[in-house]
Short mmCIF file of C-alpha atoms in Angstrom, two decimals:
data_model
loop_
_atom_site.label_atom_id
_atom_site.label_comp_id
_atom_site.label_asym_id
_atom_site.label_seq_id
_atom_site.Cartn_x
_atom_site.Cartn_y
_atom_site.Cartn_z
CA GLN Y 142 -10.63 37.03 -109.27
CA VAL Y 143 -10.86 33.64 -107.61
CA GLN Y 144 -13.28 31.12 -109.08
CA PHE Y 145 -14.73 28.18 -107.19
CA VAL Y 146 -15.93 24.79 -108.37
CA GLU Y 147 -17.78 22.68 -105.84
CA SER Y 148 -18.19 18.91 -106.15
CA GLY Y 149 -19.03 15.81 -104.17
CA GLY Y 150 -22.74 16.28 -103.66
CA GLY Y 151 -25.34 13.62 -104.23
CA LEU Y 152 -28.19 11.66 -102.72
CA VAL Y 153 -27.61 10.27 -99.25
CA GLN Y 154 -29.85 8.66 -96.66
CA PRO Y 155 -30.53 10.37 -93.33
CA GLY Y 156 -27.69 9.67 -90.94
CA GLY Y 157 -25.21 9.30 -93.76
CA SER Y 158 -22.07 11.25 -94.61
CA LEU Y 159 -20.69 13.18 -97.57
CA ARG Y 160 -17.46 15.01 -98.24
CA LEU Y 161 -17.65 18.04 -100.46
CA SER Y 162 -14.71 19.57 -102.27
CA CYS Y 163 -14.10 23.10 -103.45
CA ALA Y 164 -11.44 23.75 -106.06
CA ALA Y 165 -10.25 27.35 -106.29
CA SER Y 166 -8.59 28.78 -109.38
CA GLY Y 167 -7.35 32.14 -110.56
CA SER Y 168 -5.50 32.94 -107.37
CA SER Y 169 -4.09 31.23 -104.32
CA ILE Y 170 -6.49 31.04 -101.40
CA ARG Y 171 -3.65 30.55 -98.94
CA SER Y 172 -4.18 33.91 -97.28
CA TYR Y 173 -7.98 33.84 -97.47
CA SER Y 174 -10.46 32.87 -94.83
CA MET Y 175 -12.78 30.42 -96.57
CA ALA Y 176 -16.25 29.15 -95.80
CA TRP Y 177 -19.04 26.89 -96.89
CA TYR Y 178 -22.58 28.09 -97.43
CA ARG Y 179 -25.80 26.51 -98.57
CA GLN Y 180 -29.10 27.56 -100.07
CA ALA Y 181 -32.27 25.51 -99.84
CA PRO Y 182 -35.24 26.17 -102.13
CA GLY Y 183 -37.12 29.26 -101.00
CA ASN Y 184 -34.45 30.17 -98.45
CA GLN Y 185 -31.61 32.65 -98.36
CA ARG Y 186 -28.05 31.47 -98.64
CA GLU Y 187 -26.71 30.73 -95.18
CA PHE Y 188 -23.25 30.46 -93.66
CA LEU Y 189 -22.28 27.03 -92.35
CA VAL Y 190 -18.65 26.85 -91.37
CA GLY Y 191 -15.51 28.87 -91.97
CA ILE Y 192 -11.77 28.48 -91.62
CA THR Y 193 -9.14 31.21 -91.37
CA SER Y 194 -5.78 31.17 -93.10
CA GLY Y 195 -4.33 30.05 -89.78
CA GLY Y 196 -6.77 27.16 -89.42
CA ARG Y 197 -9.17 28.57 -86.86
CA THR Y 198 -12.76 27.59 -87.52
CA GLY Y 199 -16.22 28.90 -86.82
CA THR Y 200 -19.43 26.92 -87.18
CA ALA Y 201 -23.10 27.79 -87.35
CA ASN Y 202 -25.25 26.33 -84.61
CA SER Y 203 -27.37 24.45 -87.15
CA VAL Y 204 -24.44 22.20 -88.13
CA GLN Y 205 -22.30 22.32 -85.00
CA GLY Y 206 -20.86 18.92 -84.21
CA ARG Y 207 -21.80 17.48 -87.60
CA PHE Y 208 -19.96 19.53 -90.25
CA THR Y 209 -16.21 20.11 -90.37
CA ILE Y 210 -14.23 22.32 -92.71
CA SER Y 211 -10.64 21.75 -93.75
CA ARG Y 212 -8.26 23.13 -96.33
CA ASP Y 213 -5.25 22.10 -98.37
CA ASN Y 214 -3.46 25.27 -99.42
CA ALA Y 215 -0.95 23.37 -101.55
CA LYS Y 216 -3.83 22.08 -103.68
CA ASN Y 217 -5.89 25.28 -103.42
CA MET Y 218 -8.76 23.20 -102.06
CA VAL Y 219 -11.33 23.47 -99.30
CA TYR Y 220 -13.36 20.55 -98.00
CA LEU Y 221 -16.57 20.03 -96.06
CA GLN Y 222 -17.07 16.81 -94.15
CA MET Y 223 -20.75 16.32 -93.36
CA ASN Y 224 -21.84 13.65 -90.91
CA ARG Y 225 -25.21 12.60 -89.48
CA LEU Y 226 -27.00 14.26 -92.34
CA LYS Y 227 -30.65 15.23 -91.96
CA PRO Y 228 -33.37 15.87 -94.56
CA GLU Y 229 -33.20 19.57 -93.69
CA ASP Y 230 -29.59 19.61 -94.89
CA THR Y 231 -30.91 19.25 -98.44
CA ALA Y 232 -29.62 22.27 -100.37
CA ILE Y 233 -27.09 23.50 -102.88
CA TYR Y 234 -23.72 23.90 -101.20
CA TYR Y 235 -21.19 26.58 -102.10
CA CYS Y 236 -17.76 27.69 -100.99
CA ASN Y 237 -16.52 31.25 -101.01
CA ASN Y 238 -14.43 33.74 -99.12
CA TRP Y 239 -15.60 33.95 -95.50
CA LEU Y 240 -15.18 37.70 -95.02
CA SER Y 241 -15.88 39.16 -98.44
CA GLN Y 242 -17.64 36.92 -100.88
CA GLY Y 243 -16.71 37.08 -104.54
CA ASP Y 244 -18.42 35.44 -107.47
CA TRP Y 245 -20.33 32.31 -106.57
CA GLY Y 246 -19.75 28.99 -108.27
CA GLN Y 247 -22.45 26.63 -109.46
CA GLY Y 248 -22.54 24.80 -106.17
CA THR Y 249 -23.13 21.12 -105.61
CA GLN Y 250 -26.52 19.62 -104.82
CA VAL Y 251 -26.91 17.61 -101.63
CA THR Y 252 -30.14 15.69 -101.15
CA VAL Y 253 -30.83 13.85 -97.91
CA SER Y 254 -33.70 11.47 -98.30
CA SER Y 255 -34.68 7.88 -97.68
#
């Protein structure tokens, strides 16, 4: 069973950028399609952006053009580059398998506020 630990969140002003990291352990994610999700207070967890084992990506309309996913299979890591952040991006951010989610990690809090 793969476990995920997300990091890199914090407080950022509107228009700013953050880079989140996801460290996977327990198994190699090399053959997995991976994705980032987020959950804001009172909302359901939502898909943001995914990347296949071959590097193809898919992005939700809400973050298209602002969020980019990447992966480093040698390090068993997945990253989320977030640019032009908005207050509505405030949420807890998680990584997980894109196609069949396993156990969720603790996530990392992102707060966008002036």
